[in-house]
Protein backbone atom coordinates (compact mmCIF):
# COMPACT_ATOMS: atom_id res chain seq x y z
CA UNK A 1 0.00 0.00 0.00
CA UNK A 2 1.10 3.55 -0.65
CA UNK A 3 1.78 5.64 2.45
CA UNK A 4 -1.44 6.62 4.22
CA UNK A 5 -0.51 10.20 5.16
CA UNK A 6 -2.52 12.69 3.12
CA UNK A 7 -0.75 15.43 1.20
CA UNK A 8 -2.17 18.97 1.42
CA UNK A 9 -3.77 20.14 -1.83
CA UNK A 10 -2.51 23.67 -2.56
CA UNK A 11 -4.91 24.04 -5.49
CA UNK A 12 -7.92 22.18 -4.11
CA UNK A 13 -9.12 18.74 -5.12
CA UNK A 14 -9.23 17.67 -8.75
CA UNK A 15 -12.40 16.09 -10.13
CA UNK A 16 -11.15 13.06 -12.01
CA UNK A 17 -13.25 10.59 -14.04
CA UNK A 18 -11.61 7.23 -14.63
CA UNK A 19 -12.62 5.25 -17.71
CA UNK A 20 -11.75 1.55 -17.20
CA UNK A 21 -11.70 0.61 -13.53
CA UNK A 22 -9.48 -2.50 -13.76
CA UNK A 23 -6.47 -3.41 -11.58
CA UNK A 24 -4.29 -0.45 -12.53
CA UNK A 25 -7.05 2.13 -12.16
CA UNK A 26 -7.93 0.74 -8.72
CA UNK A 27 -4.28 1.00 -7.73
CA UNK A 28 -4.04 4.65 -8.86
CA UNK A 29 -7.37 5.50 -7.24
CA UNK A 30 -6.04 4.62 -3.77
CA UNK A 31 -3.46 7.40 -3.97
CA UNK A 32 -5.79 9.91 -5.66
CA UNK A 33 -8.29 9.37 -2.82
CA UNK A 34 -5.57 9.55 -0.17
CA UNK A 35 -4.65 12.98 -1.54
CA UNK A 36 -8.29 14.11 -1.30
CA UNK A 37 -9.25 14.21 -5.00
CA UNK A 38 -12.83 13.55 -6.05
CA UNK A 39 -13.27 10.48 -8.23
CA UNK A 40 -15.89 9.14 -10.58
CA UNK A 41 -15.53 6.00 -12.67
CA UNK A 42 -17.06 3.99 -15.47
CA UNK A 43 -16.07 0.61 -16.86
CA UNK A 44 -17.26 -2.25 -19.04
CA UNK A 45 -17.84 -4.35 -15.90
CA UNK A 46 -19.96 -3.23 -12.97
CA UNK A 47 -17.75 -1.87 -10.16
CA UNK A 48 -20.56 -0.05 -8.36
CA UNK A 49 -20.15 -2.01 -5.11
CA UNK A 50 -16.37 -1.58 -4.93
CA UNK A 51 -16.69 2.10 -5.86
CA UNK A 52 -19.31 2.81 -3.23
CA UNK A 53 -17.01 1.22 -0.62
CA UNK A 54 -14.16 3.47 -1.77
CA UNK A 55 -16.21 6.67 -1.97
CA UNK A 56 -16.15 6.85 -5.78
CA UNK A 57 -19.24 7.56 -7.85
CA UNK A 58 -19.68 4.78 -10.40
CA UNK A 59 -21.55 5.49 -13.65
CA UNK A 60 -22.86 2.63 -15.75
CA UNK A 61 -23.72 5.14 -18.47
CA UNK A 62 -20.94 7.24 -19.96
CA UNK A 63 -23.41 9.98 -20.92
CA UNK A 64 -24.15 10.57 -17.23
CA UNK A 65 -20.45 10.70 -16.43
CA UNK A 66 -19.99 13.53 -18.94
CA UNK A 67 -22.52 15.59 -16.97
CA UNK A 68 -20.67 15.13 -13.67
CA UNK A 69 -18.63 18.36 -13.81
CA UNK A 70 -15.26 16.67 -14.23
CA UNK A 71 -11.94 18.38 -14.98
CA UNK A 72 -9.81 15.39 -15.91
CA UNK A 73 -10.73 12.24 -17.83
CA UNK A 74 -8.26 9.46 -17.15
CA UNK A 75 -8.22 6.64 -19.67
CA UNK A 76 -7.17 3.38 -17.94
CA UNK A 77 -8.54 0.71 -20.27
CA UNK A 78 -6.48 -2.07 -21.80
CA UNK A 79 -4.31 -1.00 -24.72
CA UNK A 80 -6.21 -3.23 -27.14
CA UNK A 81 -9.67 -1.93 -26.18
CA UNK A 82 -8.74 1.74 -25.95
CA UNK A 83 -9.59 2.55 -29.59
CA UNK A 84 -13.16 1.29 -29.25
CA UNK A 85 -13.50 2.84 -25.79
CA UNK A 86 -12.33 6.30 -26.91
CA UNK A 87 -14.61 6.18 -29.93
CA UNK A 88 -17.54 5.30 -27.65
CA UNK A 89 -17.14 8.46 -25.55
CA UNK A 90 -20.08 10.79 -26.23
CA UNK A 91 -17.82 13.59 -27.41
CA UNK A 92 -20.67 16.06 -28.00
CA UNK A 93 -21.55 15.87 -24.30
CA UNK A 94 -18.06 16.74 -23.07
CA UNK A 95 -17.93 19.96 -21.09
CA UNK A 96 -14.85 22.05 -21.85
CA UNK A 97 -12.27 22.93 -20.67
CA UNK A 98 -11.14 19.42 -20.00
CA UNK A 99 -7.86 17.56 -19.66
CA UNK A 100 -7.65 14.11 -21.22
CA UNK A 101 -4.96 11.87 -19.74
CA UNK A 102 -4.07 8.31 -20.65
CA UNK A 103 -1.91 5.81 -18.76
CA UNK A 104 -1.37 3.26 -21.51
CA UNK A 105 1.95 1.40 -21.51
CA UNK A 106 2.44 2.40 -25.15
CA UNK A 107 2.36 6.05 -26.07
CA UNK A 108 2.35 6.91 -29.78
CA UNK A 109 -0.84 4.93 -30.31
CA UNK A 110 -3.05 6.76 -27.75
CA UNK A 111 -1.42 10.08 -28.72
CA UNK A 112 -2.54 9.74 -32.34
CA UNK A 113 -5.91 8.31 -31.33
CA UNK A 114 -6.73 11.10 -28.87
CA UNK A 115 -5.66 13.82 -31.30
CA UNK A 116 -7.81 12.24 -34.01
CA UNK A 117 -10.95 11.67 -31.95
CA UNK A 118 -11.09 14.47 -29.38
CA UNK A 119 -12.32 17.99 -30.12
CA UNK A 120 -9.64 20.64 -30.61
CA UNK A 121 -10.63 22.31 -27.30
CA UNK A 122 -9.72 19.25 -25.19
CA UNK A 123 -6.21 19.25 -23.73
CA UNK A 124 -4.21 16.03 -24.05
CA UNK A 125 -1.56 14.70 -21.67
CA UNK A 126 -0.05 11.29 -22.44
CA UNK A 127 1.48 9.56 -19.43
CA UNK A 128 2.98 6.23 -18.48
CA UNK A 129 3.49 5.57 -14.78
CA UNK A 130 6.43 3.12 -14.99
CA UNK A 131 5.17 1.14 -12.00
CA UNK A 132 2.19 -0.89 -10.95
CA UNK A 133 0.41 -2.53 -8.02
CA UNK A 134 3.45 -4.69 -7.24
CA UNK A 135 6.37 -2.27 -7.69
CA UNK A 136 4.39 0.66 -6.26
CA UNK A 137 2.87 -1.08 -3.25
CA UNK A 138 5.30 0.55 -0.80
CA UNK A 139 4.73 4.01 -2.27
CA UNK A 140 5.73 5.85 -5.45
CA UNK A 141 8.82 7.65 -4.18
CA UNK A 142 11.56 7.63 -6.85
CA UNK A 143 9.43 5.74 -9.39
CA UNK A 144 9.30 7.29 -12.88
CA UNK A 145 6.29 8.97 -14.44
CA UNK A 146 6.93 9.43 -18.16
CA UNK A 147 4.79 12.05 -19.87
CA UNK A 148 4.37 14.23 -22.94
CA UNK A 149 2.33 17.42 -22.84
CA UNK A 150 0.75 16.77 -26.22
CA UNK A 151 -1.74 19.66 -26.43
CA UNK A 152 -2.00 21.81 -23.33
CA UNK A 153 -3.61 25.20 -23.01
CA UNK A 154 -4.75 25.02 -19.39
CA UNK A 155 -1.26 24.66 -17.92
CA UNK A 156 -2.49 25.10 -14.35
CA UNK A 157 -4.83 22.10 -14.64
CA UNK A 158 -2.14 19.97 -16.28
CA UNK A 159 0.40 20.93 -13.61
CA UNK A 160 -2.13 20.14 -10.88
CA UNK A 161 -2.59 16.68 -12.33
CA UNK A 162 1.16 16.06 -12.64
CA UNK A 163 1.43 17.41 -9.08
CA UNK A 164 -0.39 14.29 -7.86
CA UNK A 165 2.67 12.26 -8.88
CA UNK A 166 5.19 14.90 -7.78
CA UNK A 167 3.62 14.93 -4.33
CA UNK A 168 4.28 11.19 -4.03
CA UNK A 169 7.95 11.73 -4.94
CA UNK A 170 7.77 10.29 -8.48
CA UNK A 171 10.68 10.97 -10.81
CA UNK A 172 9.08 13.13 -13.51
CA UNK A 173 10.46 12.21 -16.96
CA UNK A 174 9.26 14.38 -19.85
CA UNK A 175 9.87 12.81 -23.26
CA UNK A 176 8.11 12.38 -26.58
CA UNK A 177 5.74 9.46 -27.03
CA UNK A 178 7.99 8.15 -29.81
CA UNK A 179 11.08 8.18 -27.58
CA UNK A 180 9.06 6.38 -24.91
CA UNK A 181 7.99 3.62 -27.29
CA UNK A 182 11.49 3.11 -28.65
CA UNK A 183 12.91 2.70 -25.14
CA UNK A 184 9.96 0.68 -23.83
CA UNK A 185 10.33 -1.87 -26.64
CA UNK A 186 13.98 -2.41 -25.67
CA UNK A 187 13.25 -2.60 -21.95
CA UNK A 188 9.67 -3.24 -20.77
CA UNK A 189 8.56 -5.34 -23.74
CA UNK A 190 11.78 -7.38 -23.57
CA UNK A 191 11.29 -7.98 -19.82
CA UNK A 192 7.68 -9.09 -20.38
CA UNK A 193 8.72 -11.42 -23.21
CA UNK A 194 11.49 -13.06 -21.18
CA UNK A 195 9.17 -13.38 -18.17
CA UNK A 196 6.56 -15.14 -20.32
CA UNK A 197 9.18 -17.44 -21.87
CA UNK A 198 10.30 -18.44 -18.37
CA UNK A 199 6.68 -19.10 -17.37
CA UNK A 200 6.18 -21.18 -20.52
CA UNK A 201 9.22 -23.27 -19.52
CA UNK A 202 7.63 -23.88 -16.11
CA UNK A 203 10.74 -22.87 -14.12
CA UNK A 204 10.46 -23.62 -10.40
CA UNK A 205 12.42 -22.71 -7.31
CA UNK A 206 14.96 -25.33 -6.09
CA UNK A 207 16.60 -25.78 -2.68
CA UNK A 208 19.84 -24.38 -4.22
CA UNK A 209 18.67 -21.29 -6.14
CA UNK A 210 21.39 -18.82 -7.06
CA UNK A 211 20.69 -15.09 -6.79
CA UNK A 212 20.58 -14.98 -10.60
CA UNK A 213 17.92 -17.68 -10.73
CA UNK A 214 15.89 -15.96 -8.01
CA UNK A 215 15.91 -12.87 -10.23
CA UNK A 216 14.46 -14.97 -13.05
CA UNK A 217 11.71 -16.31 -10.79
CA UNK A 218 10.92 -12.77 -9.71
CA UNK A 219 10.76 -11.62 -13.34
CA UNK A 220 8.43 -14.53 -14.18
CA UNK A 221 6.17 -13.71 -11.22
CA UNK A 222 6.01 -9.97 -11.89
CA UNK A 223 5.29 -10.48 -15.57
CA UNK A 224 2.57 -13.06 -15.06
CA UNK A 225 0.65 -10.74 -12.70
CA UNK A 226 -0.16 -8.52 -15.70
CA UNK A 227 -2.88 -9.59 -18.11
CA UNK A 228 -2.05 -11.26 -21.43
CA UNK A 229 -4.04 -8.45 -23.06
CA UNK A 230 -1.52 -5.99 -21.66
CA UNK A 231 1.39 -7.97 -23.12
CA UNK A 232 -0.35 -8.21 -26.52
CA UNK A 233 -0.89 -4.45 -26.44
CA UNK A 234 2.80 -3.81 -25.73
CA UNK A 235 3.54 -5.67 -28.96
CA UNK A 236 0.67 -4.76 -31.27
CA UNK A 237 0.57 -1.03 -30.51
CA UNK A 238 4.29 -0.29 -30.36
CA UNK A 239 5.86 -0.20 -33.79
CA UNK A 240 9.33 -0.83 -32.30
CA UNK A 241 8.40 -4.09 -30.53
CA UNK A 242 8.50 -6.47 -33.52
CA UNK A 243 12.14 -5.61 -34.20
CA UNK A 244 13.05 -6.40 -30.58
CA UNK A 245 11.26 -9.75 -30.79
CA UNK A 246 13.27 -10.59 -33.92
CA UNK A 247 16.53 -9.51 -32.23
CA UNK A 248 15.72 -11.77 -29.28
CA UNK A 249 15.08 -14.68 -31.62
CA UNK A 250 18.35 -14.10 -33.51
CA UNK A 251 20.31 -13.65 -30.28
CA UNK A 252 18.96 -16.94 -28.90
CA UNK A 253 19.89 -18.76 -32.11
CA UNK A 254 23.35 -17.21 -32.12
CA UNK A 255 24.09 -18.18 -28.49
CA UNK A 256 22.77 -21.70 -29.12
CA UNK A 257 24.91 -22.11 -32.26
CA UNK A 258 28.06 -20.84 -30.53
CA UNK A 259 27.48 -23.21 -27.64
CA UNK A 260 26.88 -26.25 -29.84
CA UNK A 261 29.78 -25.37 -32.14
CA UNK A 262 32.28 -24.94 -29.30
CA UNK A 263 31.28 -28.17 -27.56
CA UNK A 264 30.57 -30.49 -30.49
CA UNK A 265 34.00 -32.21 -30.52
CA UNK A 266 34.43 -32.51 -26.78
CA UNK A 267 34.78 -36.10 -25.72
CA UNK A 268 33.75 -37.40 -22.34
CA UNK A 269 36.79 -37.64 -20.03
P1 LIG B 1 -5.48 -4.39 -18.64
O1 LIG B 1 -5.87 -5.81 -18.82
O2 LIG B 1 -4.46 -3.84 -19.55
O3 LIG B 1 -6.79 -3.47 -18.71
C1 LIG B 1 -7.93 -3.74 -17.92
C2 LIG B 1 -8.94 -2.65 -18.16
O4 LIG B 1 -9.35 -2.63 -19.55
C3 LIG B 1 -10.21 -2.87 -17.34
O5 LIG B 1 -10.69 -1.61 -16.92
C4 LIG B 1 -11.19 -3.47 -18.35
O6 LIG B 1 -12.51 -3.17 -18.07
C5 LIG B 1 -10.79 -2.74 -19.62
N1 LIG B 1 -11.13 -3.51 -20.81
C6 LIG B 1 -10.53 -4.62 -21.27
N2 LIG B 1 -11.12 -5.04 -22.43
C7 LIG B 1 -12.13 -4.18 -22.68
C8 LIG B 1 -13.09 -4.06 -23.71
N3 LIG B 1 -13.14 -4.93 -24.74
N4 LIG B 1 -13.95 -3.02 -23.67
C9 LIG B 1 -13.91 -2.12 -22.65
N5 LIG B 1 -13.01 -2.17 -21.64
C10 LIG B 1 -12.14 -3.19 -21.66
O7 LIG B 1 -5.01 -4.27 -17.10
P2 LIG B 1 -4.52 -3.07 -16.18
O8 LIG B 1 -3.31 -3.58 -15.48
O9 LIG B 1 -5.66 -2.57 -15.38
O10 LIG B 1 -4.04 -1.91 -17.18
C11 LIG B 1 -4.86 -0.83 -17.55
C12 LIG B 1 -4.05 0.17 -18.37
O11 LIG B 1 -2.98 0.67 -17.55
C13 LIG B 1 -3.39 -0.46 -19.60
O12 LIG B 1 -3.50 0.42 -20.67
C14 LIG B 1 -1.94 -0.63 -19.18
O13 LIG B 1 -1.06 -0.56 -20.29
C15 LIG B 1 -1.75 0.56 -18.24
N6 LIG B 1 -0.71 0.38 -17.23
C16 LIG B 1 -0.72 -0.73 -16.44
C17 LIG B 1 0.29 -0.90 -15.49
C18 LIG B 1 0.32 -2.11 -14.60
O14 LIG B 1 1.25 -2.26 -13.83
N7 LIG B 1 -0.63 -2.99 -14.64
C19 LIG B 1 1.29 0.09 -15.33
C20 LIG B 1 1.23 1.25 -16.13
C21 LIG B 1 0.23 1.38 -17.08
P3 LIG B 1 -13.38 -4.05 -17.03
O15 LIG B 1 -12.49 -4.23 -15.82
O16 LIG B 1 -14.56 -3.21 -16.79
O17 LIG B 1 -13.68 -5.36 -17.69
Coordinates of C-alpha atoms and ligand atoms in Angstrom, one line a residue:
X1 CA 0.0 0.0 0.0
X2 CA 1.1 3.6 -0.7
X3 CA 1.8 5.6 2.5
X4 CA -1.4 6.6 4.2
X5 CA -0.5 10.2 5.2
X6 CA -2.5 12.7 3.1
X7 CA -0.8 15.4 1.2
X8 CA -2.2 19.0 1.4
X9 CA -3.8 20.1 -1.8
X10 CA -2.5 23.7 -2.6
X11 CA -4.9 24.0 -5.5
X12 CA -7.9 22.2 -4.1
X13 CA -9.1 18.7 -5.1
X14 CA -9.2 17.7 -8.7
X15 CA -12.4 16.1 -10.1
X16 CA -11.2 13.1 -12.0
X17 CA -13.2 10.6 -14.0
X18 CA -11.6 7.2 -14.6
X19 CA -12.6 5.2 -17.7
X20 CA -11.7 1.5 -17.2
X21 CA -11.7 0.6 -13.5
X22 CA -9.5 -2.5 -13.8
X23 CA -6.5 -3.4 -11.6
X24 CA -4.3 -0.4 -12.5
X25 CA -7.1 2.1 -12.2
X26 CA -7.9 0.7 -8.7
X27 CA -4.3 1.0 -7.7
X28 CA -4.0 4.7 -8.9
X29 CA -7.4 5.5 -7.2
X30 CA -6.0 4.6 -3.8
X31 CA -3.5 7.4 -4.0
X32 CA -5.8 9.9 -5.7
X33 CA -8.3 9.4 -2.8
X34 CA -5.6 9.6 -0.2
X35 CA -4.6 13.0 -1.5
X36 CA -8.3 14.1 -1.3
X37 CA -9.2 14.2 -5.0
X38 CA -12.8 13.6 -6.1
X39 CA -13.3 10.5 -8.2
X40 CA -15.9 9.1 -10.6
X41 CA -15.5 6.0 -12.7
X42 CA -17.1 4.0 -15.5
X43 CA -16.1 0.6 -16.9
X44 CA -17.3 -2.3 -19.0
X45 CA -17.8 -4.3 -15.9
X46 CA -20.0 -3.2 -13.0
X47 CA -17.7 -1.9 -10.2
X48 CA -20.6 -0.1 -8.4
X49 CA -20.1 -2.0 -5.1
X50 CA -16.4 -1.6 -4.9
X51 CA -16.7 2.1 -5.9
X52 CA -19.3 2.8 -3.2
X53 CA -17.0 1.2 -0.6
X54 CA -14.2 3.5 -1.8
X55 CA -16.2 6.7 -2.0
X56 CA -16.1 6.8 -5.8
X57 CA -19.2 7.6 -7.8
X58 CA -19.7 4.8 -10.4
X59 CA -21.6 5.5 -13.6
X60 CA -22.9 2.6 -15.8
X61 CA -23.7 5.1 -18.5
X62 CA -20.9 7.2 -20.0
X63 CA -23.4 10.0 -20.9
X64 CA -24.2 10.6 -17.2
X65 CA -20.4 10.7 -16.4
X66 CA -20.0 13.5 -18.9
X67 CA -22.5 15.6 -17.0
X68 CA -20.7 15.1 -13.7
X69 CA -18.6 18.4 -13.8
X70 CA -15.3 16.7 -14.2
X71 CA -11.9 18.4 -15.0
X72 CA -9.8 15.4 -15.9
X73 CA -10.7 12.2 -17.8
X74 CA -8.3 9.5 -17.1
X75 CA -8.2 6.6 -19.7
X76 CA -7.2 3.4 -17.9
X77 CA -8.5 0.7 -20.3
X78 CA -6.5 -2.1 -21.8
X79 CA -4.3 -1.0 -24.7
X80 CA -6.2 -3.2 -27.1
X81 CA -9.7 -1.9 -26.2
X82 CA -8.7 1.7 -25.9
X83 CA -9.6 2.6 -29.6
X84 CA -13.2 1.3 -29.3
X85 CA -13.5 2.8 -25.8
X86 CA -12.3 6.3 -26.9
X87 CA -14.6 6.2 -29.9
X88 CA -17.5 5.3 -27.7
X89 CA -17.1 8.5 -25.5
X90 CA -20.1 10.8 -26.2
X91 CA -17.8 13.6 -27.4
X92 CA -20.7 16.1 -28.0
X93 CA -21.5 15.9 -24.3
X94 CA -18.1 16.7 -23.1
X95 CA -17.9 20.0 -21.1
X96 CA -14.8 22.1 -21.9
X97 CA -12.3 22.9 -20.7
X98 CA -11.1 19.4 -20.0
X99 CA -7.9 17.6 -19.7
X100 CA -7.7 14.1 -21.2
X101 CA -5.0 11.9 -19.7
X102 CA -4.1 8.3 -20.6
X103 CA -1.9 5.8 -18.8
X104 CA -1.4 3.3 -21.5
X105 CA 2.0 1.4 -21.5
X106 CA 2.4 2.4 -25.1
X107 CA 2.4 6.0 -26.1
X108 CA 2.4 6.9 -29.8
X109 CA -0.8 4.9 -30.3
X110 CA -3.0 6.8 -27.8
X111 CA -1.4 10.1 -28.7
X112 CA -2.5 9.7 -32.3
X113 CA -5.9 8.3 -31.3
X114 CA -6.7 11.1 -28.9
X115 CA -5.7 13.8 -31.3
X116 CA -7.8 12.2 -34.0
X117 CA -11.0 11.7 -31.9
X118 CA -11.1 14.5 -29.4
X119 CA -12.3 18.0 -30.1
X120 CA -9.6 20.6 -30.6
X121 CA -10.6 22.3 -27.3
X122 CA -9.7 19.3 -25.2
X123 CA -6.2 19.2 -23.7
X124 CA -4.2 16.0 -24.1
X125 CA -1.6 14.7 -21.7
X126 CA 0.0 11.3 -22.4
X127 CA 1.5 9.6 -19.4
X128 CA 3.0 6.2 -18.5
X129 CA 3.5 5.6 -14.8
X130 CA 6.4 3.1 -15.0
X131 CA 5.2 1.1 -12.0
X132 CA 2.2 -0.9 -10.9
X133 CA 0.4 -2.5 -8.0
X134 CA 3.5 -4.7 -7.2
X135 CA 6.4 -2.3 -7.7
X136 CA 4.4 0.7 -6.3
X137 CA 2.9 -1.1 -3.3
X138 CA 5.3 0.5 -0.8
X139 CA 4.7 4.0 -2.3
X140 CA 5.7 5.8 -5.5
X141 CA 8.8 7.6 -4.2
X142 CA 11.6 7.6 -6.9
X143 CA 9.4 5.7 -9.4
X144 CA 9.3 7.3 -12.9
X145 CA 6.3 9.0 -14.4
X146 CA 6.9 9.4 -18.2
X147 CA 4.8 12.1 -19.9
X148 CA 4.4 14.2 -22.9
X149 CA 2.3 17.4 -22.8
X150 CA 0.7 16.8 -26.2
X151 CA -1.7 19.7 -26.4
X152 CA -2.0 21.8 -23.3
X153 CA -3.6 25.2 -23.0
X154 CA -4.7 25.0 -19.4
X155 CA -1.3 24.7 -17.9
X156 CA -2.5 25.1 -14.3
X157 CA -4.8 22.1 -14.6
X158 CA -2.1 20.0 -16.3
X159 CA 0.4 20.9 -13.6
X160 CA -2.1 20.1 -10.9
X161 CA -2.6 16.7 -12.3
X162 CA 1.2 16.1 -12.6
X163 CA 1.4 17.4 -9.1
X164 CA -0.4 14.3 -7.9
X165 CA 2.7 12.3 -8.9
X166 CA 5.2 14.9 -7.8
X167 CA 3.6 14.9 -4.3
X168 CA 4.3 11.2 -4.0
X169 CA 7.9 11.7 -4.9
X170 CA 7.8 10.3 -8.5
X171 CA 10.7 11.0 -10.8
X172 CA 9.1 13.1 -13.5
X173 CA 10.5 12.2 -17.0
X174 CA 9.3 14.4 -19.8
X175 CA 9.9 12.8 -23.3
X176 CA 8.1 12.4 -26.6
X177 CA 5.7 9.5 -27.0
X178 CA 8.0 8.1 -29.8
X179 CA 11.1 8.2 -27.6
X180 CA 9.1 6.4 -24.9
X181 CA 8.0 3.6 -27.3
X182 CA 11.5 3.1 -28.6
X183 CA 12.9 2.7 -25.1
X184 CA 10.0 0.7 -23.8
X185 CA 10.3 -1.9 -26.6
X186 CA 14.0 -2.4 -25.7
X187 CA 13.2 -2.6 -21.9
X188 CA 9.7 -3.2 -20.8
X189 CA 8.6 -5.3 -23.7
X190 CA 11.8 -7.4 -23.6
X191 CA 11.3 -8.0 -19.8
X192 CA 7.7 -9.1 -20.4
X193 CA 8.7 -11.4 -23.2
X194 CA 11.5 -13.1 -21.2
X195 CA 9.2 -13.4 -18.2
X196 CA 6.6 -15.1 -20.3
X197 CA 9.2 -17.4 -21.9
X198 CA 10.3 -18.4 -18.4
X199 CA 6.7 -19.1 -17.4
X200 CA 6.2 -21.2 -20.5
X201 CA 9.2 -23.3 -19.5
X202 CA 7.6 -23.9 -16.1
X203 CA 10.7 -22.9 -14.1
X204 CA 10.5 -23.6 -10.4
X205 CA 12.4 -22.7 -7.3
X206 CA 15.0 -25.3 -6.1
X207 CA 16.6 -25.8 -2.7
X208 CA 19.8 -24.4 -4.2
X209 CA 18.7 -21.3 -6.1
X210 CA 21.4 -18.8 -7.1
X211 CA 20.7 -15.1 -6.8
X212 CA 20.6 -15.0 -10.6
X213 CA 17.9 -17.7 -10.7
X214 CA 15.9 -16.0 -8.0
X215 CA 15.9 -12.9 -10.2
X216 CA 14.5 -15.0 -13.1
X217 CA 11.7 -16.3 -10.8
X218 CA 10.9 -12.8 -9.7
X219 CA 10.8 -11.6 -13.3
X220 CA 8.4 -14.5 -14.2
X221 CA 6.2 -13.7 -11.2
X222 CA 6.0 -10.0 -11.9
X223 CA 5.3 -10.5 -15.6
X224 CA 2.6 -13.1 -15.1
X225 CA 0.6 -10.7 -12.7
X226 CA -0.2 -8.5 -15.7
X227 CA -2.9 -9.6 -18.1
X228 CA -2.0 -11.3 -21.4
X229 CA -4.0 -8.4 -23.1
X230 CA -1.5 -6.0 -21.7
X231 CA 1.4 -8.0 -23.1
X232 CA -0.3 -8.2 -26.5
X233 CA -0.9 -4.5 -26.4
X234 CA 2.8 -3.8 -25.7
X235 CA 3.5 -5.7 -29.0
X236 CA 0.7 -4.8 -31.3
X237 CA 0.6 -1.0 -30.5
X238 CA 4.3 -0.3 -30.4
X239 CA 5.9 -0.2 -33.8
X240 CA 9.3 -0.8 -32.3
X241 CA 8.4 -4.1 -30.5
X242 CA 8.5 -6.5 -33.5
X243 CA 12.1 -5.6 -34.2
X244 CA 13.1 -6.4 -30.6
X245 CA 11.3 -9.8 -30.8
X246 CA 13.3 -10.6 -33.9
X247 CA 16.5 -9.5 -32.2
X248 CA 15.7 -11.8 -29.3
X249 CA 15.1 -14.7 -31.6
X250 CA 18.4 -14.1 -33.5
X251 CA 20.3 -13.6 -30.3
X252 CA 19.0 -16.9 -28.9
X253 CA 19.9 -18.8 -32.1
X254 CA 23.4 -17.2 -32.1
X255 CA 24.1 -18.2 -28.5
X256 CA 22.8 -21.7 -29.1
X257 CA 24.9 -22.1 -32.3
X258 CA 28.1 -20.8 -30.5
X259 CA 27.5 -23.2 -27.6
X260 CA 26.9 -26.3 -29.8
X261 CA 29.8 -25.4 -32.1
X262 CA 32.3 -24.9 -29.3
X263 CA 31.3 -28.2 -27.6
X264 CA 30.6 -30.5 -30.5
X265 CA 34.0 -32.2 -30.5
X266 CA 34.4 -32.5 -26.8
X267 CA 34.8 -36.1 -25.7
X268 CA 33.8 -37.4 -22.3
X269 CA 36.8 -37.6 -20.0
Ligands
LIG1 P1 -5.5 -4.4 -18.6 O1 -5.9 -5.8 -18.8 O2 -4.5 -3.8 -19.5 O3 -6.8 -3.5 -18.7 C1 -7.9 -3.7 -17.9 C2 -8.9 -2.7 -18.2 O4 -9.4 -2.6 -19.5 C3 -10.2 -2.9 -17.3 O5 -10.7 -1.6 -16.9 C4 -11.2 -3.5 -18.3 O6 -12.5 -3.2 -18.1 C5 -10.8 -2.7 -19.6 N1 -11.1 -3.5 -20.8 C6 -10.5 -4.6 -21.3 N2 -11.1 -5.0 -22.4 C7 -12.1 -4.2 -22.7 C8 -13.1 -4.1 -23.7 N3 -13.1 -4.9 -24.7 N4 -13.9 -3.0 -23.7 C9 -13.9 -2.1 -22.7 N5 -13.0 -2.2 -21.6 C10 -12.1 -3.2 -21.7 O7 -5.0 -4.3 -17.1 P2 -4.5 -3.1 -16.2 O8 -3.3 -3.6 -15.5 O9 -5.7 -2.6 -15.4 O10 -4.0 -1.9 -17.2 C11 -4.9 -0.8 -17.5 C12 -4.0 0.2 -18.4 O11 -3.0 0.7 -17.6 C13 -3.4 -0.5 -19.6 O12 -3.5 0.4 -20.7 C14 -1.9 -0.6 -19.2 O13 -1.1 -0.6 -20.3 C15 -1.8 0.6 -18.2 N6 -0.7 0.4 -17.2 C16 -0.7 -0.7 -16.4 C17 0.3 -0.9 -15.5 C18 0.3 -2.1 -14.6 O14 1.3 -2.3 -13.8 N7 -0.6 -3.0 -14.6 C19 1.3 0.1 -15.3 C20 1.2 1.2 -16.1 C21 0.2 1.4 -17.1 P3 -13.4 -4.1 -17.0 O15 -12.5 -4.2 -15.8 O16 -14.6 -3.2 -16.8 O17 -13.7 -5.4 -17.7

